[in-house]
Amino acid sequence: MAYREKVGWLTLVAMVVTFGPYFTLVALHTIPAAALPNVRQLVLFAISAIAQAVILTGGHLYLRHVSPEEARLPPDERERGIIHRSLSSAYYVLIAGMIVVGCMMPFNSSGWTLVNTALFMIVVAEAVRCAVMVASYRRQA
């Protein structure tokens, strides 16, 4: 498995483990609705973001320790193509999400609904980037 594919898997797993519970709790309305700033929701988001940072940092350190020479290699032409394809896919998802959040939702939503939808679309776009990257490496393997 290529180093960048491992990084893609690591990022996907970290996002599912950290932001999966966050968005589940938000969708189930387990956090009482309050005006901005809702400190409970901010704390929950901070815990998710910090947990993701810890998982990614530990994972990257482990991957660099296991295969240091592969981690230092610059991307070759095939990898640059995979990176370009994954970024292009994620960009379209992110733009579609931001159009929904910025152009459509302000007419019927406000506050944390807008914030969480924007955060969700950012996470989905990153997940699409990693999924396309992993799928591209798997297809070529």
Short mmCIF file of N, CA and C in Angstrom, two decimals, residues 38-109:
data_model
loop_
_atom_site.label_atom_id
_atom_site.label_comp_id
_atom_site.label_asym_id
_atom_site.label_seq_id
_atom_site.Cartn_x
_atom_site.Cartn_y
_atom_site.Cartn_z
N ASN A 38 -23.28 28.95 21.50
CA ASN A 38 -23.73 27.85 22.32
C ASN A 38 -22.46 27.15 22.83
N VAL A 39 -22.12 27.40 24.07
CA VAL A 39 -20.85 26.94 24.63
C VAL A 39 -20.76 25.41 24.62
N ARG A 40 -21.86 24.73 24.92
CA ARG A 40 -21.83 23.27 24.91
C ARG A 40 -21.47 22.73 23.53
N GLN A 41 -22.08 23.31 22.52
CA GLN A 41 -21.79 22.84 21.17
C GLN A 41 -20.38 23.22 20.74
N LEU A 42 -19.92 24.38 21.14
CA LEU A 42 -18.53 24.76 20.85
C LEU A 42 -17.55 23.80 21.51
N VAL A 43 -17.83 23.41 22.74
CA VAL A 43 -16.95 22.47 23.44
C VAL A 43 -16.96 21.11 22.75
N LEU A 44 -18.15 20.66 22.34
CA LEU A 44 -18.24 19.39 21.64
C LEU A 44 -17.47 19.43 20.31
N PHE A 45 -17.59 20.53 19.58
CA PHE A 45 -16.84 20.68 18.34
C PHE A 45 -15.34 20.73 18.62
N ALA A 46 -14.94 21.45 19.66
CA ALA A 46 -13.52 21.53 20.01
C ALA A 46 -12.96 20.15 20.36
N ILE A 47 -13.73 19.36 21.10
CA ILE A 47 -13.29 18.01 21.45
C ILE A 47 -13.11 17.18 20.18
N SER A 48 -14.05 17.30 19.26
CA SER A 48 -13.95 16.55 18.00
C SER A 48 -12.74 16.98 17.19
N ALA A 49 -12.51 18.27 17.09
CA ALA A 49 -11.39 18.78 16.31
C ALA A 49 -10.05 18.40 16.95
N ILE A 50 -9.96 18.50 18.27
CA ILE A 50 -8.73 18.14 18.97
C ILE A 50 -8.48 16.64 18.86
N ALA A 51 -9.53 15.84 18.98
CA ALA A 51 -9.37 14.38 18.85
C ALA A 51 -8.89 14.03 17.44
N GLN A 52 -9.43 14.70 16.43
CA GLN A 52 -8.98 14.44 15.07
C GLN A 52 -7.51 14.82 14.91
N ALA A 53 -7.12 15.95 15.46
CA ALA A 53 -5.72 16.39 15.37
C ALA A 53 -4.79 15.39 16.06
N VAL A 54 -5.20 14.87 17.20
CA VAL A 54 -4.38 13.89 17.93
C VAL A 54 -4.25 12.59 17.12
N ILE A 55 -5.38 12.12 16.57
CA ILE A 55 -5.35 10.89 15.77
C ILE A 55 -4.46 11.07 14.53
N LEU A 56 -4.64 12.20 13.84
CA LEU A 56 -3.84 12.44 12.63
C LEU A 56 -2.36 12.61 12.95
N THR A 57 -2.05 13.33 14.01
CA THR A 57 -0.65 13.52 14.39
C THR A 57 0.00 12.19 14.75
N GLY A 58 -0.68 11.42 15.59
CA GLY A 58 -0.14 10.11 15.96
C GLY A 58 -0.01 9.19 14.77
N GLY A 59 -1.00 9.19 13.90
CA GLY A 59 -0.95 8.35 12.71
C GLY A 59 0.16 8.74 11.76
N HIS A 60 0.30 10.04 11.53
CA HIS A 60 1.38 10.51 10.65
C HIS A 60 2.75 10.16 11.23
N LEU A 61 2.92 10.35 12.54
CA LEU A 61 4.20 10.01 13.17
C LEU A 61 4.49 8.52 13.04
N TYR A 62 3.46 7.70 13.25
CA TYR A 62 3.64 6.26 13.12
C TYR A 62 3.99 5.87 11.68
N LEU A 63 3.27 6.42 10.71
CA LEU A 63 3.54 6.09 9.31
C LEU A 63 4.94 6.55 8.90
N ARG A 64 5.37 7.71 9.37
CA ARG A 64 6.72 8.19 9.05
C ARG A 64 7.78 7.31 9.71
N HIS A 65 7.47 6.80 10.90
CA HIS A 65 8.41 5.93 11.60
C HIS A 65 8.53 4.58 10.90
N VAL A 66 7.41 4.04 10.43
CA VAL A 66 7.40 2.73 9.79
C VAL A 66 8.06 2.77 8.41
N SER A 67 7.79 3.82 7.63
CA SER A 67 8.37 3.90 6.29
C SER A 67 8.89 5.32 6.03
N PRO A 68 10.03 5.67 6.63
CA PRO A 68 10.54 7.04 6.50
C PRO A 68 10.98 7.39 5.08
N GLU A 69 11.53 6.42 4.36
CA GLU A 69 12.00 6.74 3.01
C GLU A 69 10.83 6.99 2.07
N GLU A 70 9.73 6.26 2.23
CA GLU A 70 8.56 6.45 1.37
C GLU A 70 7.86 7.78 1.69
N ALA A 71 7.90 8.20 2.94
CA ALA A 71 7.26 9.45 3.34
C ALA A 71 7.97 10.66 2.75
N ARG A 72 9.28 10.53 2.50
CA ARG A 72 10.04 11.65 1.98
C ARG A 72 10.03 11.75 0.46
N LEU A 73 9.56 10.73 -0.21
CA LEU A 73 9.55 10.75 -1.67
C LEU A 73 8.56 11.79 -2.20
N PRO A 74 8.98 12.58 -3.17
CA PRO A 74 8.02 13.52 -3.77
C PRO A 74 7.02 12.73 -4.62
N PRO A 75 5.82 13.26 -4.80
CA PRO A 75 4.83 12.54 -5.60
C PRO A 75 5.27 12.42 -7.06
N ASP A 76 5.08 11.23 -7.61
CA ASP A 76 5.41 11.02 -9.01
C ASP A 76 4.22 11.46 -9.88
N GLU A 77 4.33 11.23 -11.17
CA GLU A 77 3.29 11.70 -12.10
C GLU A 77 1.94 11.04 -11.81
N ARG A 78 1.95 9.75 -11.51
CA ARG A 78 0.71 9.04 -11.19
C ARG A 78 0.07 9.61 -9.94
N GLU A 79 0.87 9.84 -8.91
CA GLU A 79 0.35 10.39 -7.66
C GLU A 79 -0.16 11.81 -7.84
N ARG A 80 0.53 12.60 -8.65
CA ARG A 80 0.04 13.96 -8.92
C ARG A 80 -1.31 13.92 -9.62
N GLY A 81 -1.51 12.96 -10.53
CA GLY A 81 -2.81 12.79 -11.18
C GLY A 81 -3.89 12.41 -10.19
N ILE A 82 -3.56 11.52 -9.26
CA ILE A 82 -4.52 11.10 -8.23
C ILE A 82 -4.86 12.29 -7.34
N ILE A 83 -3.86 13.04 -6.94
CA ILE A 83 -4.09 14.21 -6.08
C ILE A 83 -4.98 15.22 -6.81
N HIS A 84 -4.68 15.47 -8.07
CA HIS A 84 -5.48 16.42 -8.85
C HIS A 84 -6.93 15.95 -8.97
N ARG A 85 -7.14 14.67 -9.27
CA ARG A 85 -8.49 14.13 -9.41
C ARG A 85 -9.26 14.22 -8.09
N SER A 86 -8.59 13.89 -6.99
CA SER A 86 -9.28 13.92 -5.70
C SER A 86 -9.61 15.34 -5.28
N LEU A 87 -8.70 16.28 -5.52
CA LEU A 87 -8.97 17.68 -5.17
C LEU A 87 -10.09 18.26 -6.04
N SER A 88 -10.13 17.89 -7.30
CA SER A 88 -11.19 18.38 -8.19
C SER A 88 -12.55 17.89 -7.71
N SER A 89 -12.64 16.62 -7.36
CA SER A 89 -13.91 16.07 -6.88
C SER A 89 -14.35 16.76 -5.59
N ALA A 90 -13.42 16.93 -4.66
CA ALA A 90 -13.74 17.56 -3.39
C ALA A 90 -14.16 19.02 -3.58
N TYR A 91 -13.53 19.70 -4.52
CA TYR A 91 -13.86 21.10 -4.78
C TYR A 91 -15.31 21.25 -5.20
N TYR A 92 -15.78 20.39 -6.10
CA TYR A 92 -17.17 20.49 -6.56
C TYR A 92 -18.15 20.20 -5.43
N VAL A 93 -17.83 19.24 -4.58
CA VAL A 93 -18.69 18.95 -3.43
C VAL A 93 -18.73 20.15 -2.49
N LEU A 94 -17.57 20.73 -2.23
CA LEU A 94 -17.50 21.88 -1.32
C LEU A 94 -18.25 23.08 -1.89
N ILE A 95 -18.09 23.36 -3.17
CA ILE A 95 -18.79 24.49 -3.78
C ILE A 95 -20.29 24.28 -3.74
N ALA A 96 -20.75 23.06 -4.05
CA ALA A 96 -22.19 22.78 -3.98
C ALA A 96 -22.71 22.99 -2.56
N GLY A 97 -21.96 22.52 -1.58
CA GLY A 97 -22.38 22.70 -0.19
C GLY A 97 -22.41 24.15 0.23
N MET A 98 -21.42 24.92 -0.19
CA MET A 98 -21.38 26.33 0.19
C MET A 98 -22.48 27.13 -0.54
N ILE A 99 -22.86 26.72 -1.74
CA ILE A 99 -23.99 27.38 -2.41
C ILE A 99 -25.26 27.12 -1.63
N VAL A 100 -25.44 25.89 -1.16
CA VAL A 100 -26.62 25.58 -0.35
C VAL A 100 -26.60 26.40 0.93
N VAL A 101 -25.47 26.42 1.62
CA VAL A 101 -25.36 27.13 2.90
C VAL A 101 -25.46 28.64 2.73
N GLY A 102 -24.81 29.17 1.71
CA GLY A 102 -24.74 30.62 1.57
C GLY A 102 -25.85 31.25 0.76
N CYS A 103 -26.47 30.49 -0.14
CA CYS A 103 -27.47 31.09 -1.03
C CYS A 103 -28.90 30.62 -0.75
N MET A 104 -29.05 29.42 -0.25
CA MET A 104 -30.40 28.89 -0.06
C MET A 104 -30.84 28.86 1.41
N MET A 105 -29.97 28.41 2.28
CA MET A 105 -30.35 28.23 3.68
C MET A 105 -30.62 29.52 4.45
N PRO A 106 -29.99 30.65 4.14
CA PRO A 106 -30.27 31.85 4.94
C PRO A 106 -31.73 32.29 4.89
N PHE A 107 -32.48 31.82 3.89
CA PHE A 107 -33.89 32.21 3.80
C PHE A 107 -34.78 31.44 4.77
N ASN A 108 -34.33 30.26 5.24
CA ASN A 108 -35.18 29.50 6.15
C ASN A 108 -34.44 28.97 7.38
N SER A 109 -33.17 29.27 7.53
CA SER A 109 -32.40 28.78 8.67
C SER A 109 -31.48 29.88 9.17
#
